[in-house]
Short mmCIF file of C-alpha atoms in Angstrom, two decimals:
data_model
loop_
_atom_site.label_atom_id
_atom_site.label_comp_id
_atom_site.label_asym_id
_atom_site.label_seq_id
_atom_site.Cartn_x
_atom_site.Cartn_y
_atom_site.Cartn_z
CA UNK A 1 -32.58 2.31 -6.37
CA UNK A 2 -31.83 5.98 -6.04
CA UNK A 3 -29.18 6.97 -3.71
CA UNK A 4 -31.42 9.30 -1.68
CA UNK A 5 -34.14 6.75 -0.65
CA UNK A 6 -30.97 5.20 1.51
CA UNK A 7 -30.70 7.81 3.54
CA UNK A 8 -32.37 7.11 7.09
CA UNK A 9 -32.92 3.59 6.96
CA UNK A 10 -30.88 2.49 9.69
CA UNK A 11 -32.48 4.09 11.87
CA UNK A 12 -29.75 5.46 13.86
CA UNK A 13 -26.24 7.27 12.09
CA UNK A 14 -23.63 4.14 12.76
CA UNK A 15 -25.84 1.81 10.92
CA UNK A 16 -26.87 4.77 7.74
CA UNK A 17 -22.60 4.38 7.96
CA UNK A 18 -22.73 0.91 7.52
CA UNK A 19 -25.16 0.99 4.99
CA UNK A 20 -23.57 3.68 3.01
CA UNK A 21 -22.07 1.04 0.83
CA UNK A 22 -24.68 -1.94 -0.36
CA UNK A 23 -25.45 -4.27 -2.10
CA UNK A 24 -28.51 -4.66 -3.37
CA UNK A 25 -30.12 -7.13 -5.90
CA UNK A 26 -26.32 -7.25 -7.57
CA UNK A 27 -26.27 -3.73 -7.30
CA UNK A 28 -23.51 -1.75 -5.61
CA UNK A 29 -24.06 1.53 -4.11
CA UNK A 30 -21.39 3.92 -2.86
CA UNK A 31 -22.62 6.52 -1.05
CA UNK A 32 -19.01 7.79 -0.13
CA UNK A 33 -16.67 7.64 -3.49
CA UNK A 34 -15.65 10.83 -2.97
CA UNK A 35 -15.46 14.06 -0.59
CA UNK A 36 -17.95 15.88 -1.42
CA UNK A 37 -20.13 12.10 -1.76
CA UNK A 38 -19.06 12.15 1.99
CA UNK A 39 -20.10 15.77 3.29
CA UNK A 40 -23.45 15.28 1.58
CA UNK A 41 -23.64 12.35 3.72
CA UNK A 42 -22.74 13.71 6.59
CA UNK A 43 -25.05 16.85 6.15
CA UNK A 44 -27.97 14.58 4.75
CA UNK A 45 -27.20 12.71 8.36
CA UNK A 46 -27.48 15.61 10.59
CA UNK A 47 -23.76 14.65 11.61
CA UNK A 48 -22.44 18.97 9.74
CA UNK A 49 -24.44 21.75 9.75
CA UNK A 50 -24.56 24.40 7.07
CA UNK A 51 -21.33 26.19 9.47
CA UNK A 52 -19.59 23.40 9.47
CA UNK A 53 -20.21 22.56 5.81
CA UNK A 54 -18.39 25.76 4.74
CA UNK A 55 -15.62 25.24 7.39
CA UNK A 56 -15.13 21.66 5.67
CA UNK A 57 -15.14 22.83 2.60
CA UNK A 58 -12.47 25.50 3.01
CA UNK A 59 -10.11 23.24 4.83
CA UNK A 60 -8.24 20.37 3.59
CA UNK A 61 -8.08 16.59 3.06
CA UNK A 62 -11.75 16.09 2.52
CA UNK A 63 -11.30 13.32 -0.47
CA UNK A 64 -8.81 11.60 2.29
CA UNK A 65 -11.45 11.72 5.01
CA UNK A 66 -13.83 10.03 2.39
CA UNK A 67 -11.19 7.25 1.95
CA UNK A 68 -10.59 7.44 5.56
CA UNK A 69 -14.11 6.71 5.52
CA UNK A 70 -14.36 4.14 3.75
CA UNK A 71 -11.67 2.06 5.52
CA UNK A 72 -13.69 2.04 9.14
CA UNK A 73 -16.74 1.70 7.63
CA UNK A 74 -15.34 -1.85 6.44
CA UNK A 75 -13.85 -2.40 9.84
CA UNK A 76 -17.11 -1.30 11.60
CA UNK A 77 -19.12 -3.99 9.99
CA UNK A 78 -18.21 -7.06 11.27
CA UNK A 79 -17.39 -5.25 14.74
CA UNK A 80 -21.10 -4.17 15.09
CA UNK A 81 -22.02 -7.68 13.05
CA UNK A 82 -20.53 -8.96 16.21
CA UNK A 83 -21.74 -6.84 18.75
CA UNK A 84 -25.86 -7.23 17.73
CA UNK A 85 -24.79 -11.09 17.73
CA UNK A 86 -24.04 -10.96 21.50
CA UNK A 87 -20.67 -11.84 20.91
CA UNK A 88 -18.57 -11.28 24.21
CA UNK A 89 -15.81 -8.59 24.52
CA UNK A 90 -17.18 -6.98 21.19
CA UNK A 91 -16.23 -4.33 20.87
CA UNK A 92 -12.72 -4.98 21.30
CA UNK A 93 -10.34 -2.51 22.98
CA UNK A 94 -8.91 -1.96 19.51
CA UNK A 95 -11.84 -0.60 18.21
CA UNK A 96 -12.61 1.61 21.61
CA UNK A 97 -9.45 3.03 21.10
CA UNK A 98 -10.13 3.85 17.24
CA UNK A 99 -13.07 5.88 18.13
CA UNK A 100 -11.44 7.50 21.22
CA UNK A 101 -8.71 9.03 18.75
CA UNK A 102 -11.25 10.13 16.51
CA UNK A 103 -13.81 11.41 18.67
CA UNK A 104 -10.54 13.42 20.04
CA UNK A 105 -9.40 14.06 17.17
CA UNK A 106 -12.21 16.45 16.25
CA UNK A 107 -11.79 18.40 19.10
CA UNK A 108 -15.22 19.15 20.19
CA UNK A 109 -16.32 22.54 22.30
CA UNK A 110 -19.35 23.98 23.17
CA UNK A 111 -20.18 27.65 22.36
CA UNK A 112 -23.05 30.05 23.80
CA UNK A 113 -25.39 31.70 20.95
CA UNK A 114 -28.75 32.98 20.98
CA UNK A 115 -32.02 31.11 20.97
CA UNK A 116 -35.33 31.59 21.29
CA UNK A 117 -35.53 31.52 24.70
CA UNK A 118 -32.27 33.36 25.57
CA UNK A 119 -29.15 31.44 25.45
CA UNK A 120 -28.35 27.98 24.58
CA UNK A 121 -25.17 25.87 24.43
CA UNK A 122 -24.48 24.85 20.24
CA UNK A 123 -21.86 22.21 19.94
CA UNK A 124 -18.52 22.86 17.38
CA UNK A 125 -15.70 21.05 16.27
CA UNK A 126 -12.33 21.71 14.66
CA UNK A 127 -12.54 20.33 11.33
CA UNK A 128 -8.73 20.76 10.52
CA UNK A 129 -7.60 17.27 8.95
CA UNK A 130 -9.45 13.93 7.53
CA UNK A 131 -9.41 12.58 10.45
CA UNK A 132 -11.10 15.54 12.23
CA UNK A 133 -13.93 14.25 9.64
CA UNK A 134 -14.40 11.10 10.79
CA UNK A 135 -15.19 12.52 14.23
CA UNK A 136 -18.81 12.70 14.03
CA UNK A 137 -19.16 9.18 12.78
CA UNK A 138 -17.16 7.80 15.23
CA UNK A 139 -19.47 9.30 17.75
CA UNK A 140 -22.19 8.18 16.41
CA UNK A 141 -20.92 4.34 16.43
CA UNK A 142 -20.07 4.54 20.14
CA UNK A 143 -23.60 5.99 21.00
CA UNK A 144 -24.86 2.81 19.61
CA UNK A 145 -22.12 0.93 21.51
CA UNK A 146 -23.17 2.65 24.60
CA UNK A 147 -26.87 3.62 24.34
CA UNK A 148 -27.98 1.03 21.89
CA UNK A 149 -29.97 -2.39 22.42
CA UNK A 150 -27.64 -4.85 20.28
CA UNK A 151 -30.81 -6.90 20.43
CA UNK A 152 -33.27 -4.28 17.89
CA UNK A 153 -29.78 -4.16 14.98
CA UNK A 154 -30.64 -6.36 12.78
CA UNK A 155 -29.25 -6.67 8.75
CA UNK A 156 -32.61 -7.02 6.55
CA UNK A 157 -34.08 -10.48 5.91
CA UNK A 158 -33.83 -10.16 2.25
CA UNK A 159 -30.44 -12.07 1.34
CA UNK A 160 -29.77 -9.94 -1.39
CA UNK A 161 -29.67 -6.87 0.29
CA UNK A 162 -26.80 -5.50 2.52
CA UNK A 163 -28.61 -3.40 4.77
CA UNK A 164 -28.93 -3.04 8.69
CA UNK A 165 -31.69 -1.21 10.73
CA UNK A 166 -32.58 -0.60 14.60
CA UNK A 167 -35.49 -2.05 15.16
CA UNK A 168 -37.84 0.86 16.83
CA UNK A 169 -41.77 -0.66 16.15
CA UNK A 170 -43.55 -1.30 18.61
CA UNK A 171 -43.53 -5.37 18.63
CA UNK A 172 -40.00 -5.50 17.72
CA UNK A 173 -40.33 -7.62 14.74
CA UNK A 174 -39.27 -5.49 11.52
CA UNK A 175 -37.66 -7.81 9.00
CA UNK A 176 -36.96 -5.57 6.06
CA UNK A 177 -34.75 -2.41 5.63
CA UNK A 178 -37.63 -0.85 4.06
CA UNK A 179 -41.19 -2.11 3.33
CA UNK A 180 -41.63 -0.52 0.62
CA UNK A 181 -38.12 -2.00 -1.21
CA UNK A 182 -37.23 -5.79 0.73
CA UNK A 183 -40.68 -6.27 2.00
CA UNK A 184 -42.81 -5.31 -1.10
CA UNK A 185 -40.20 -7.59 -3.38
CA UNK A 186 -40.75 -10.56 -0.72
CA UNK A 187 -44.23 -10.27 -0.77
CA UNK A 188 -44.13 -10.06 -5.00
CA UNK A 189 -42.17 -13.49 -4.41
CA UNK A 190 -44.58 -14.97 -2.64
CA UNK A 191 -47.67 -14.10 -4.26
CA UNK A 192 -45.81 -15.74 -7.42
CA UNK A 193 -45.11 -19.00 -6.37
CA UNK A 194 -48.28 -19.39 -4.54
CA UNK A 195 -49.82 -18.79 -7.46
#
């Protein structure tokens, strides 16, 4: 599986975070080895635009943010495992206060530029440490904290696979990450033993 055909699954950024590291028919993935693995990411995720790309770039720690990464991504999991489970008090105060101090910790303002129309507000952040980095992501988990129906997250029916996805069909029954990947290779399956 290439790398790129990963990208959007989820359905929503905090779970195309969580599924930046799979496994997937014994295969592992790592989507965020490295720094400049991570600002793809976070580019290819709509999370840094081309301004802040060149902002990150310049500025330092970005193979610690990727490592910085790494280490809430594996905290996330079972949190949001948790959360889309119903489980009570999930998320913990712990893990509010996590992604408080990072949200903070990117120090977002809003500017005025031109538009199309006249003027329009364009959000910025301070991208001035690794932890500054993990900003956006952290955002993005707490909008599915906040906004999200735990009910539609939902890891992919296909045991080998590690993925999760927000369920947005219409009659709320998706099974697979992908159709064309988990589905296609349960439907191979079953064609083969029923015949």
């Amino acid at each position: 599986m290439r790398p790129d055909t990963l990208m959007g699954l989820g359905g929503h950024p905090a779970l195309d975070f969580l599924n930046s590291r799979l496994v997937f028919h014994r295969e592992t993935i790592e989507l965020l080895g490295d720094g400049p693995a991570y600002l793809d990411w976070l580019e290819a995720e709509h999370l840094v635009d081309a301004d802040d790309r060149a902002a990150i770039e310049a500025g330092p720690g970005l193979d610690a943010a990727a490592r910085a990464a790494v280490e809430l991504r594996t905290s996330l999991r079972p949190v949001v495992a948790a959360w889309a489970a119903g489980a009570p008090g999930t998320p913990g105060d712990a893990t509010l206060a996590t992604l408080n101090g990072l949200v903070r910790a990117g120090r977002p303002w809003r500017e005025v530029v031109h538009a199309d129309d006249g003027l329009a507000f364009r959000s910025r952040r301070a991208w001035d440490g690794p932890e500054a980095l993990l900003a956006p992501v952290a955002e993005a988990v707490a909008d599915l904290f906040v906004h999200g129906d735990r009910a539609l997250v939902r890891p992919c029916d296909d045991t080998t696979c590690t993925l999760w996805f927000y369920d947005t069909t219409k009659s709320r029954r998706r099974r697979w990450c992908s159709m064309a990947i988990c589905g296609n290779r349960a439907k191979v399956r079953r064609h083969r033993m029923a015949t």
